[in-house]
Amino acid sequence: MKLEVSPGQRFTCQQCGMCCRGAWVVVTPAEVERYRALGASRWYTDIGAQHAVDPFDPVAHGHFRIRKRADGACGFLSEANRCRIHEELGGEAKPLACRVFPFRFQSAAGRPFVATSASCPTIVRNEGEALAAQLKSLTTLRGEWMRAFPRKDGGLFFARGRPIDAATVNVMKGALVGILDSAGADSTFALAGAVERMARWLEDLSRHRVARLKSEGFTEYVALTGRHAAASEADPAPARASVVTRLLARGFLFTVVAVRDQLASEAGGPRRHLRRIHQLAHLHGLAPATGSLDRRARDRVTIDPADAEVRRIVADRLRANVDALGTGQRPLVDEIGVESATLAAGLELAAMTAHRAGASRIDAATVTSGITAAAQLAHADTGALGTLLPTLAGGPDALRLVAAWLRPAL
């Protein structure tokens, strides 16, 4: 089956080194064996270490991960912002996880799909060669990845307890893309209206009387209402996210910030815990702002409705989220909720960056950095945290958190 990519997505590595800072790099036993045989440890540097360090730390399922320096960067990253393994052995000798990033190979609604990580700024800016022109190399990489990290896809669910087949998922994705495309390129206000339509349609599908329909009836309802939502020329009246969703969003943002800070540095201890308590208290209005967290920015910084570049970046991320729906890792409404809440958190981080710089508008550079920082959450989206995130996200209502940034007058 042909490998599918998100239409319009581009990527050519800009060698910014962002992927070498923060995220853990998982390596296979065979890779570790080869690196050790070649003496790769001599290329690993950690200035703060008191003695020689084994670069490879054992983790679950017999795999390893590359130890990070105290500053959160990979120990194989040189002062010239280059990978020492690449420099010494060539690009093909780098760990498979490094060669694959910023891609994730998934099965979306039953089809092999190349998802992209928004923790890469080049992906967010959508720069470089079209992925559609890279299918040959991507297919080869996918084969390597699936052999090294085999996985079994889970069943497809629209919501918990509501199974959905791949064909209906694709109908749903087509309708959501149609809604986004209907926004055109006029302003962020038009995109905000499209996002509100997405939220309302998904909430309608989530109603108990709809969700309990038999499979045939549910599929027919999705197709009928999806066509109407995509073809509608009138945007619904704007609505704020519910009080509960806005309250949960503080917890979601706190989680994003905590993951970002932890990936940025290996330093721990009591100071980290005190910093977390201060950050959480600040987000609930019980403590002053910190150097990197200031909730006041939300009321003092906006997006310029006429800024076409910011609008394009946000629209691209919304489209990428829709294209990747149906992985089976979560019910669709939970997938949409988590991705939308992550995007909203990225916009809030962008506002904080702009506020610290004395700006009143979010520009393309700050929105890129904010989305990139928030997307690092995906590197920790497992275990207990992965179970908690859908609850903190708030489901389809999280789309309104995004729409609120696109329609700042609301």
mmCIF file of C-alpha atoms in Angstrom:
data_model
loop_
_atom_site.group_PDB
_atom_site.id
_atom_site.type_symbol
_atom_site.label_atom_id
_atom_site.label_comp_id
_atom_site.label_asym_id
_atom_site.label_seq_id
_atom_site.Cartn_x
_atom_site.Cartn_y
_atom_site.Cartn_z
ATOM 1 C CA MET A 1 0.000 0.000 0.000
ATOM 2 C CA LYS A 2 1.377 3.403 -1.011
ATOM 3 C CA LEU A 3 2.777 5.544 1.768
ATOM 4 C CA GLU A 4 0.666 8.662 2.292
ATOM 5 C CA VAL A 5 1.833 12.111 3.346
ATOM 6 C CA SER A 6 0.067 15.285 4.351
ATOM 7 C CA PRO A 7 -0.593 17.265 1.138
ATOM 8 C CA GLY A 8 1.400 20.476 1.019
ATOM 9 C CA GLN A 9 3.819 19.470 3.784
ATOM 10 C CA ARG A 10 7.458 20.256 3.037
ATOM 11 C CA PHE A 11 10.718 19.519 4.795
ATOM 12 C CA THR A 12 14.424 19.855 4.154
ATOM 13 C CA CYS A 13 16.701 19.767 7.199
ATOM 14 C CA GLN A 14 18.093 23.218 8.024
ATOM 15 C CA GLN A 15 20.669 21.788 10.490
ATOM 16 C CA CYS A 16 19.361 23.969 13.308
ATOM 17 C CA GLY A 17 20.221 21.312 15.906
ATOM 18 C CA MET A 18 16.869 21.625 17.688
ATOM 19 C CA CYS A 19 16.277 17.868 17.461
ATOM 20 C CA CYS A 20 19.607 17.287 19.245
ATOM 21 C CA ARG A 21 18.416 19.258 22.255
ATOM 22 C CA GLY A 22 15.686 18.039 24.530
ATOM 23 C CA ALA A 23 14.179 14.836 23.173
ATOM 24 C CA TRP A 24 15.620 11.463 24.107
ATOM 25 C CA VAL A 25 17.182 9.476 21.257
ATOM 26 C CA VAL A 26 16.309 5.774 21.377
ATOM 27 C CA VAL A 27 18.877 3.409 19.861
ATOM 28 C CA THR A 28 18.639 -0.290 19.094
ATOM 29 C CA PRO A 29 20.900 -2.957 20.634
ATOM 30 C CA ALA A 30 22.529 -3.503 17.219
ATOM 31 C CA GLU A 31 23.327 0.210 16.924
ATOM 32 C CA VAL A 32 24.816 0.298 20.417
ATOM 33 C CA GLU A 33 26.930 -2.758 19.698
ATOM 34 C CA ARG A 34 28.306 -1.152 16.554
ATOM 35 C CA TYR A 35 28.983 2.219 18.194
ATOM 36 C CA ARG A 36 30.799 0.577 21.087
ATOM 37 C CA ALA A 37 32.884 -1.539 18.702
ATOM 38 C CA LEU A 38 33.900 1.638 16.869
ATOM 39 C CA GLY A 39 34.744 3.434 20.114
ATOM 40 C CA ALA A 40 32.068 6.070 19.654
ATOM 41 C CA SER A 41 32.241 6.974 23.336
ATOM 42 C CA ARG A 42 35.336 9.084 22.580
ATOM 43 C CA TRP A 43 33.107 11.451 20.588
ATOM 44 C CA TYR A 44 30.717 11.912 23.516
ATOM 45 C CA THR A 45 31.352 15.028 25.589
ATOM 46 C CA ASP A 46 29.795 16.311 28.792
ATOM 47 C CA ILE A 47 31.876 19.104 30.274
ATOM 48 C CA GLY A 48 30.045 18.917 33.585
ATOM 49 C CA ALA A 49 30.701 15.190 34.091
ATOM 50 C CA GLN A 50 33.201 14.220 36.783
ATOM 51 C CA HIS A 51 34.303 11.043 34.994
ATOM 52 C CA ALA A 52 33.926 9.160 31.716
ATOM 53 C CA VAL A 53 30.288 8.450 30.851
ATOM 54 C CA ASP A 54 28.800 5.523 28.963
ATOM 55 C CA PRO A 55 26.743 7.309 26.275
ATOM 56 C CA PHE A 56 24.127 4.565 26.155
ATOM 57 C CA ASP A 57 21.572 4.175 28.917
ATOM 58 C CA PRO A 58 19.466 0.936 28.964
ATOM 59 C CA VAL A 59 15.686 1.410 28.770
ATOM 60 C CA ALA A 60 12.670 -0.859 28.287
ATOM 61 C CA HIS A 61 12.362 -3.692 25.764
ATOM 62 C CA GLY A 62 16.116 -4.162 25.423
ATOM 63 C CA HIS A 63 16.684 -0.784 23.780
ATOM 64 C CA PHE A 64 18.914 2.070 24.860
ATOM 65 C CA ARG A 65 18.848 5.845 24.785
ATOM 66 C CA ILE A 66 21.679 8.311 24.375
ATOM 67 C CA ARG A 67 22.478 10.053 27.619
ATOM 68 C CA LYS A 68 21.986 13.792 27.558
ATOM 69 C CA ARG A 69 24.319 16.418 28.911
ATOM 70 C CA ALA A 70 23.347 18.546 31.881
ATOM 71 C CA ASP A 71 22.109 21.222 29.464
ATOM 72 C CA GLY A 72 19.677 18.747 27.876
ATOM 73 C CA ALA A 73 21.596 18.344 24.618
ATOM 74 C CA CYS A 74 22.817 15.081 23.131
ATOM 75 C CA GLY A 75 26.413 14.404 24.169
ATOM 76 C CA PHE A 76 27.314 13.702 20.546
ATOM 77 C CA LEU A 77 26.434 17.269 19.524
ATOM 78 C CA SER A 78 29.604 19.224 18.777
ATOM 79 C CA GLU A 79 30.333 22.869 19.538
ATOM 80 C CA ALA A 80 29.791 23.517 15.821
ATOM 81 C CA ASN A 81 26.205 22.255 16.164
ATOM 82 C CA ARG A 82 26.984 19.048 14.270
ATOM 83 C CA CYS A 83 26.488 15.388 15.120
ATOM 84 C CA ARG A 84 29.870 13.774 15.856
ATOM 85 C CA ILE A 85 28.612 10.363 14.697
ATOM 86 C CA HIS A 86 27.638 11.961 11.388
ATOM 87 C CA GLU A 87 30.987 13.717 11.115
ATOM 88 C CA GLU A 88 33.028 10.598 11.834
ATOM 89 C CA LEU A 89 30.961 7.845 10.171
ATOM 90 C CA GLY A 90 28.626 9.583 7.735
ATOM 91 C CA GLY A 91 24.933 10.441 7.798
ATOM 92 C CA GLU A 92 23.725 6.870 7.236
ATOM 93 C CA ALA A 93 25.508 5.771 10.420
ATOM 94 C CA LYS A 94 23.443 8.022 12.654
ATOM 95 C CA PRO A 95 20.865 6.321 14.906
ATOM 96 C CA LEU A 96 17.703 5.342 13.048
ATOM 97 C CA ALA A 97 15.637 7.578 15.346
ATOM 98 C CA CYS A 98 17.759 10.569 14.279
ATOM 99 C CA ARG A 99 17.476 9.730 10.585
ATOM 100 C CA VAL A 100 13.700 9.372 10.891
ATOM 101 C CA PHE A 101 13.008 12.608 12.788
ATOM 102 C CA PRO A 102 10.882 14.752 12.264
ATOM 103 C CA PHE A 103 8.721 11.986 10.811
ATOM 104 C CA ARG A 104 6.570 9.394 12.564
ATOM 105 C CA PHE A 105 5.403 6.341 10.699
ATOM 106 C CA GLN A 106 1.842 5.458 11.608
ATOM 107 C CA SER A 107 -1.240 3.813 10.249
ATOM 108 C CA ALA A 108 -3.896 6.516 9.883
ATOM 109 C CA ALA A 109 -7.373 5.095 9.282
ATOM 110 C CA GLY A 110 -5.862 1.871 7.968
ATOM 111 C CA ARG A 111 -3.354 3.506 5.614
ATOM 112 C CA PRO A 112 0.434 3.826 6.108
ATOM 113 C CA PHE A 113 0.981 7.493 6.825
ATOM 114 C CA VAL A 114 3.921 9.827 7.464
ATOM 115 C CA ALA A 115 3.045 12.093 10.378
ATOM 116 C CA THR A 116 5.296 15.035 11.198
ATOM 117 C CA SER A 117 6.525 16.438 14.491
ATOM 118 C CA ALA A 118 5.788 20.089 15.189
ATOM 119 C CA SER A 119 8.745 20.090 17.597
ATOM 120 C CA CYS A 120 10.820 20.732 14.454
ATOM 121 C CA PRO A 121 10.673 24.434 13.477
ATOM 122 C CA THR A 122 11.252 23.611 9.809
ATOM 123 C CA ILE A 123 8.110 21.472 9.828
ATOM 124 C CA VAL A 124 6.159 24.305 11.466
ATOM 125 C CA ARG A 125 7.436 26.820 8.912
ATOM 126 C CA ASN A 126 6.793 24.226 6.161
ATOM 127 C CA GLU A 127 10.088 24.807 4.364
ATOM 128 C CA GLY A 128 11.973 22.674 1.871
ATOM 129 C CA GLU A 129 11.153 19.872 -0.532
ATOM 130 C CA ALA A 130 7.594 18.527 -0.694
ATOM 131 C CA LEU A 131 7.191 15.228 1.153
ATOM 132 C CA ALA A 132 5.366 13.917 -1.907
ATOM 133 C CA ALA A 133 8.704 14.114 -3.754
ATOM 134 C CA GLN A 134 10.485 12.140 -1.002
ATOM 135 C CA LEU A 135 8.312 9.026 -1.001
ATOM 136 C CA LYS A 136 11.094 6.669 -2.107
ATOM 137 C CA SER A 137 13.438 7.586 0.748
ATOM 138 C CA LEU A 138 10.576 7.780 3.234
ATOM 139 C CA THR A 139 9.383 4.310 2.253
ATOM 140 C CA THR A 140 12.876 2.914 2.835
ATOM 141 C CA LEU A 141 13.078 4.627 6.230
ATOM 142 C CA ARG A 142 9.665 3.303 7.174
ATOM 143 C CA GLY A 143 10.790 -0.245 6.381
ATOM 144 C CA GLU A 144 13.810 0.143 8.665
ATOM 145 C CA TRP A 145 11.691 1.661 11.413
ATOM 146 C CA MET A 146 9.003 -1.023 11.339
ATOM 147 C CA ARG A 147 11.632 -3.772 11.533
ATOM 148 C CA ALA A 148 13.373 -2.130 14.481
ATOM 149 C CA PHE A 149 10.256 -0.957 16.317
ATOM 150 C CA PRO A 150 7.324 -3.178 15.261
ATOM 151 C CA ARG A 151 3.939 -2.152 16.584
ATOM 152 C CA LYS A 152 0.401 -3.377 16.398
ATOM 153 C CA ASP A 153 -2.280 -0.850 15.537
ATOM 154 C CA GLY A 154 -5.182 -0.552 17.936
ATOM 155 C CA GLY A 155 -8.852 -0.525 17.033
ATOM 156 C CA LEU A 156 -10.479 2.642 15.706
ATOM 157 C CA PHE A 157 -12.910 4.524 17.935
ATOM 158 C CA PHE A 158 -14.636 7.861 17.447
ATOM 159 C CA ALA A 159 -15.086 8.173 21.210
ATOM 160 C CA ARG A 160 -14.724 5.723 24.031
ATOM 161 C CA GLY A 161 -17.183 2.918 23.409
ATOM 162 C CA ARG A 162 -18.042 4.158 19.874
ATOM 163 C CA PRO A 163 -16.191 2.039 17.283
ATOM 164 C CA ILE A 164 -15.676 3.541 13.862
ATOM 165 C CA ASP A 165 -14.400 1.952 10.659
ATOM 166 C CA ALA A 166 -11.571 3.300 8.518
ATOM 167 C CA ALA A 167 -13.895 4.358 5.696
ATOM 168 C CA THR A 168 -15.949 6.532 8.060
ATOM 169 C CA VAL A 169 -12.786 8.040 9.531
ATOM 170 C CA ASN A 170 -11.725 9.058 6.034
ATOM 171 C CA VAL A 171 -15.153 10.602 5.378
ATOM 172 C CA MET A 172 -14.782 12.553 8.609
ATOM 173 C CA LYS A 173 -11.281 13.718 7.714
ATOM 174 C CA GLY A 174 -12.503 14.828 4.293
ATOM 175 C CA ALA A 175 -15.239 16.922 5.899
ATOM 176 C CA LEU A 176 -12.821 18.528 8.377
ATOM 177 C CA VAL A 177 -10.406 19.388 5.565
ATOM 178 C CA GLY A 178 -13.322 20.845 3.614
ATOM 179 C CA ILE A 179 -14.228 23.044 6.575
ATOM 180 C CA LEU A 180 -10.648 24.295 6.879
ATOM 181 C CA ASP A 181 -10.363 24.931 3.145
ATOM 182 C CA SER A 182 -13.581 26.958 3.225
ATOM 183 C CA ALA A 183 -11.812 29.573 5.339
ATOM 184 C CA GLY A 184 -9.862 30.734 2.302
ATOM 185 C CA ALA A 185 -6.917 33.075 2.811
ATOM 186 C CA ASP A 186 -8.620 36.307 3.854
ATOM 187 C CA SER A 187 -7.808 36.620 7.548
ATOM 188 C CA THR A 188 -7.501 34.766 10.808
ATOM 189 C CA PHE A 189 -11.152 35.674 11.506
ATOM 190 C CA ALA A 190 -12.300 33.414 8.671
ATOM 191 C CA LEU A 191 -10.101 30.608 10.004
ATOM 192 C CA ALA A 192 -11.571 31.128 13.478
ATOM 193 C CA GLY A 193 -15.053 30.626 12.041
ATOM 194 C CA ALA A 194 -13.952 27.383 10.380
ATOM 195 C CA VAL A 195 -12.460 26.143 13.650
ATOM 196 C CA GLU A 196 -15.726 26.908 15.441
ATOM 197 C CA ARG A 197 -17.596 24.892 12.798
ATOM 198 C CA MET A 198 -15.248 21.972 13.370
ATOM 199 C CA ALA A 199 -15.867 22.130 17.123
ATOM 200 C CA ARG A 200 -19.653 22.259 16.735
ATOM 201 C CA TRP A 201 -19.782 19.406 14.244
ATOM 202 C CA LEU A 202 -17.593 17.151 16.372
ATOM 203 C CA GLU A 203 -19.643 17.981 19.459
ATOM 204 C CA ASP A 204 -22.800 17.080 17.556
ATOM 205 C CA LEU A 205 -21.288 13.715 16.636
ATOM 206 C CA SER A 206 -20.372 13.207 20.294
ATOM 207 C CA ARG A 207 -23.951 13.591 21.535
ATOM 208 C CA HIS A 208 -25.190 10.453 23.259
ATOM 209 C CA ARG A 209 -28.117 9.943 20.901
ATOM 210 C CA VAL A 210 -25.759 10.103 17.901
ATOM 211 C CA ALA A 211 -22.900 8.090 19.383
ATOM 212 C CA ARG A 212 -25.242 5.198 20.233
ATOM 213 C CA LEU A 213 -26.486 4.823 16.648
ATOM 214 C CA LYS A 214 -25.724 1.525 14.958
ATOM 215 C CA SER A 215 -22.674 1.504 12.711
ATOM 216 C CA GLU A 216 -24.602 2.044 9.460
ATOM 217 C CA GLY A 217 -26.643 4.871 10.953
ATOM 218 C CA PHE A 218 -23.601 6.547 12.474
ATOM 219 C CA THR A 219 -21.716 6.376 9.160
ATOM 220 C CA GLU A 220 -24.671 7.875 7.302
ATOM 221 C CA TYR A 221 -25.020 10.647 9.898
ATOM 222 C CA VAL A 222 -21.296 11.485 9.652
ATOM 223 C CA ALA A 223 -21.482 11.724 5.851
ATOM 224 C CA LEU A 224 -24.688 13.797 5.790
ATOM 225 C CA THR A 225 -23.767 16.296 8.491
ATOM 226 C CA GLY A 226 -20.138 16.453 7.338
ATOM 227 C CA ARG A 227 -21.174 17.573 3.854
ATOM 228 C CA HIS A 228 -23.400 20.240 5.361
ATOM 229 C CA ALA A 229 -20.666 21.493 7.732
ATOM 230 C CA ALA A 230 -18.114 21.722 4.919
ATOM 231 C CA ALA A 231 -20.500 23.416 2.473
ATOM 232 C CA SER A 232 -21.968 25.942 4.908
ATOM 233 C CA GLU A 233 -21.223 29.509 3.855
ATOM 234 C CA ALA A 234 -22.258 31.135 7.112
ATOM 235 C CA ASP A 235 -19.971 30.856 10.112
ATOM 236 C CA PRO A 236 -21.697 30.093 13.430
ATOM 237 C CA ALA A 237 -21.717 32.678 16.182
ATOM 238 C CA PRO A 238 -18.387 32.639 18.026
ATOM 239 C CA ALA A 239 -18.332 30.867 21.359
ATOM 240 C CA ARG A 240 -15.797 30.651 24.142
ATOM 241 C CA ALA A 241 -14.516 27.356 25.412
ATOM 242 C CA SER A 242 -16.409 26.257 28.517
ATOM 243 C CA VAL A 243 -15.277 27.326 31.982
ATOM 244 C CA VAL A 244 -14.194 23.748 32.668
ATOM 245 C CA THR A 245 -12.107 23.549 29.474
ATOM 246 C CA ARG A 246 -10.460 26.897 30.221
ATOM 247 C CA LEU A 247 -9.646 25.752 33.751
ATOM 248 C CA LEU A 248 -8.250 22.438 32.510
ATOM 249 C CA ALA A 249 -6.197 24.363 29.940
ATOM 250 C CA ARG A 250 -4.128 25.775 32.801
ATOM 251 C CA GLY A 251 -3.215 22.247 33.841
ATOM 252 C CA PHE A 252 -2.466 21.347 30.240
ATOM 253 C CA LEU A 253 -0.207 24.388 29.827
ATOM 254 C CA PHE A 254 1.547 23.553 33.086
ATOM 255 C CA THR A 255 2.217 20.041 31.762
ATOM 256 C CA VAL A 256 3.581 21.462 28.502
ATOM 257 C CA VAL A 257 5.909 23.830 30.376
ATOM 258 C CA ALA A 258 7.056 21.121 32.803
ATOM 259 C CA VAL A 259 7.910 18.735 29.953
ATOM 260 C CA ARG A 260 9.645 21.501 27.998
ATOM 261 C CA ASP A 261 11.775 22.519 30.987
ATOM 262 C CA GLN A 262 12.672 18.945 31.878
ATOM 263 C CA LEU A 263 13.761 18.139 28.327
ATOM 264 C CA ALA A 264 15.813 21.334 28.213
ATOM 265 C CA SER A 265 17.932 20.401 31.234
ATOM 266 C CA GLU A 266 18.867 17.332 33.244
ATOM 267 C CA ALA A 267 19.196 19.434 36.397
ATOM 268 C CA GLY A 268 16.758 18.319 39.081
ATOM 269 C CA GLY A 269 16.454 18.357 42.836
ATOM 270 C CA PRO A 270 14.449 20.574 45.210
ATOM 271 C CA ARG A 271 14.810 23.682 43.042
ATOM 272 C CA ARG A 272 12.978 22.008 40.172
ATOM 273 C CA HIS A 273 10.117 20.996 42.460
ATOM 274 C CA LEU A 274 9.857 24.484 43.919
ATOM 275 C CA ARG A 275 9.848 25.940 40.411
ATOM 276 C CA ARG A 276 6.997 23.608 39.415
ATOM 277 C CA ILE A 277 4.947 24.647 42.461
ATOM 278 C CA HIS A 278 5.536 28.329 41.646
ATOM 279 C CA GLN A 279 4.539 27.825 37.996
ATOM 280 C CA LEU A 280 1.347 25.967 38.877
ATOM 281 C CA ALA A 281 0.404 28.582 41.473
ATOM 282 C CA HIS A 282 1.007 31.377 38.960
ATOM 283 C CA LEU A 283 -1.234 29.758 36.347
ATOM 284 C CA HIS A 284 -4.027 29.795 38.927
ATOM 285 C CA GLY A 285 -3.371 33.419 39.900
ATOM 286 C CA LEU A 286 -1.789 32.579 43.253
ATOM 287 C CA ALA A 287 1.815 33.613 42.564
ATOM 288 C CA PRO A 288 3.668 36.212 40.482
ATOM 289 C CA ALA A 289 4.953 35.506 36.991
ATOM 290 C CA THR A 290 8.247 33.743 36.427
ATOM 291 C CA GLY A 291 10.963 34.481 33.898
ATOM 292 C CA SER A 292 9.443 32.079 31.373
ATOM 293 C CA LEU A 293 5.791 31.939 32.423
ATOM 294 C CA ASP A 294 3.477 34.947 32.500
ATOM 295 C CA ARG A 295 -0.264 34.386 32.105
ATOM 296 C CA ARG A 296 -0.843 38.146 31.757
ATOM 297 C CA ALA A 297 0.465 37.894 28.204
ATOM 298 C CA ARG A 298 -2.853 36.349 27.181
ATOM 299 C CA ASP A 299 -4.623 39.657 27.774
ATOM 300 C CA ARG A 300 -1.864 41.903 26.409
ATOM 301 C CA VAL A 301 -0.722 40.165 23.210
ATOM 302 C CA THR A 302 -2.814 39.287 20.157
ATOM 303 C CA ILE A 303 -2.453 37.917 16.654
ATOM 304 C CA ASP A 304 -2.714 40.456 13.861
ATOM 305 C CA PRO A 305 -5.832 39.318 11.924
ATOM 306 C CA ALA A 306 -4.187 40.413 8.674
ATOM 307 C CA ASP A 307 -0.921 38.517 9.255
ATOM 308 C CA ALA A 308 -1.045 35.950 6.458
ATOM 309 C CA GLU A 309 2.093 34.097 7.594
ATOM 310 C CA VAL A 310 0.833 33.463 11.135
ATOM 311 C CA ARG A 311 -2.517 32.380 9.743
ATOM 312 C CA ARG A 312 -0.791 29.986 7.338
ATOM 313 C CA ILE A 313 1.275 28.404 10.108
ATOM 314 C CA VAL A 314 -1.772 27.808 12.314
ATOM 315 C CA ALA A 315 -3.844 26.527 9.392
ATOM 316 C CA ASP A 316 -1.034 24.148 8.395
ATOM 317 C CA ARG A 317 -0.902 22.674 11.903
ATOM 318 C CA LEU A 318 -4.671 22.231 12.010
ATOM 319 C CA ARG A 319 -4.552 20.493 8.622
ATOM 320 C CA ALA A 320 -1.671 18.254 9.713
ATOM 321 C CA ASN A 321 -3.619 17.257 12.829
ATOM 322 C CA VAL A 322 -6.622 16.262 10.702
ATOM 323 C CA ASP A 323 -4.497 14.337 8.194
ATOM 324 C CA ALA A 324 -2.966 12.245 10.997
ATOM 325 C CA LEU A 325 -6.303 11.304 12.582
ATOM 326 C CA GLY A 326 -7.127 7.646 13.025
ATOM 327 C CA THR A 327 -3.891 6.170 14.361
ATOM 328 C CA GLY A 328 -5.785 3.981 16.812
ATOM 329 C CA GLN A 329 -3.704 5.232 19.719
ATOM 330 C CA ARG A 330 -6.640 7.256 21.035
ATOM 331 C CA PRO A 331 -10.298 7.780 20.108
ATOM 332 C CA LEU A 332 -10.627 10.483 17.454
ATOM 333 C CA VAL A 333 -12.197 13.066 19.758
ATOM 334 C CA ASP A 334 -9.308 12.596 22.187
ATOM 335 C CA GLU A 335 -6.748 12.912 19.362
ATOM 336 C CA ILE A 336 -8.352 16.175 18.253
ATOM 337 C CA GLY A 337 -8.558 17.462 21.825
ATOM 338 C CA VAL A 338 -4.916 16.791 22.680
ATOM 339 C CA GLU A 339 -3.564 18.212 19.409
ATOM 340 C CA SER A 340 -5.796 21.307 19.640
ATOM 341 C CA ALA A 341 -4.868 21.944 23.273
ATOM 342 C CA THR A 342 -1.182 21.568 22.348
ATOM 343 C CA LEU A 343 -1.577 24.111 19.543
ATOM 344 C CA ALA A 344 -3.383 26.517 21.889
ATOM 345 C CA ALA A 345 -0.591 26.107 24.450
ATOM 346 C CA GLY A 346 1.929 26.889 21.712
ATOM 347 C CA LEU A 347 0.102 30.115 20.884
ATOM 348 C CA GLU A 348 0.111 31.050 24.568
ATOM 349 C CA LEU A 349 3.851 30.409 24.815
ATOM 350 C CA ALA A 350 4.296 32.572 21.712
ATOM 351 C CA ALA A 351 2.365 35.372 23.407
ATOM 352 C CA MET A 352 4.615 35.116 26.459
ATOM 353 C CA THR A 353 7.705 35.377 24.262
ATOM 354 C CA ALA A 354 6.283 38.449 22.505
ATOM 355 C CA HIS A 355 5.306 40.006 25.837
ATOM 356 C CA ARG A 356 8.820 39.566 27.254
ATOM 357 C CA ALA A 357 10.163 41.316 24.149
ATOM 358 C CA GLY A 358 7.782 44.229 24.643
ATOM 359 C CA ALA A 359 5.681 43.385 21.573
ATOM 360 C CA SER A 360 1.888 43.464 21.421
ATOM 361 C CA ARG A 361 1.566 41.125 18.431
ATOM 362 C CA ILE A 362 2.548 37.527 17.798
ATOM 363 C CA ASP A 363 4.606 37.272 14.625
ATOM 364 C CA ALA A 364 5.655 34.256 12.549
ATOM 365 C CA ALA A 365 8.929 33.794 14.453
ATOM 366 C CA THR A 366 7.318 33.754 17.895
ATOM 367 C CA VAL A 367 4.434 31.530 16.817
ATOM 368 C CA THR A 368 6.940 29.064 15.351
ATOM 369 C CA SER A 369 8.975 28.958 18.560
ATOM 370 C CA GLY A 370 5.838 28.618 20.693
ATOM 371 C CA ILE A 371 4.363 25.753 18.676
ATOM 372 C CA THR A 372 7.755 24.026 18.546
ATOM 373 C CA ALA A 373 8.142 24.238 22.326
ATOM 374 C CA ALA A 374 4.619 23.000 23.053
ATOM 375 C CA ALA A 375 4.963 20.083 20.630
ATOM 376 C CA GLN A 376 7.748 18.628 22.766
ATOM 377 C CA LEU A 377 4.905 17.298 24.895
ATOM 378 C CA ALA A 378 4.603 14.440 22.387
ATOM 379 C CA HIS A 379 7.993 13.127 23.548
ATOM 380 C CA ALA A 380 6.475 12.419 26.987
ATOM 381 C CA ASP A 381 3.007 11.333 25.834
ATOM 382 C CA THR A 382 3.131 7.841 27.352
ATOM 383 C CA GLY A 383 2.068 5.975 30.477
ATOM 384 C CA ALA A 384 0.117 7.833 33.131
ATOM 385 C CA LEU A 385 0.670 11.212 31.454
ATOM 386 C CA GLY A 386 -0.662 9.906 28.152
ATOM 387 C CA THR A 387 -3.789 8.734 29.957
ATOM 388 C CA LEU A 388 -4.270 12.107 31.671
ATOM 389 C CA LEU A 389 -3.775 14.376 28.652
ATOM 390 C CA PRO A 390 -7.180 13.789 26.952
ATOM 391 C CA THR A 391 -8.940 14.811 30.174
ATOM 392 C CA LEU A 392 -6.862 17.989 30.512
ATOM 393 C CA ALA A 393 -7.387 18.797 26.808
ATOM 394 C CA GLY A 394 -11.178 19.002 26.966
ATOM 395 C CA GLY A 395 -12.072 17.207 23.722
ATOM 396 C CA PRO A 396 -13.387 19.141 20.687
ATOM 397 C CA ASP A 397 -14.008 22.175 22.919
ATOM 398 C CA ALA A 398 -10.212 22.670 22.884
ATOM 399 C CA LEU A 399 -10.595 23.872 19.290
ATOM 400 C CA ARG A 400 -12.227 26.998 20.719
ATOM 401 C CA LEU A 401 -9.028 27.732 22.648
ATOM 402 C CA VAL A 402 -7.332 28.012 19.249
ATOM 403 C CA ALA A 403 -10.204 30.002 17.750
ATOM 404 C CA ALA A 404 -9.981 32.500 20.619
ATOM 405 C CA TRP A 405 -6.456 33.417 19.511
ATOM 406 C CA LEU A 406 -7.576 33.784 15.914
ATOM 407 C CA ARG A 407 -10.492 35.997 16.931
ATOM 408 C CA PRO A 408 -8.928 38.062 19.734
ATOM 409 C CA ALA A 409 -11.870 40.459 19.979
ATOM 410 C CA LEU A 410 -14.081 37.684 21.429
#
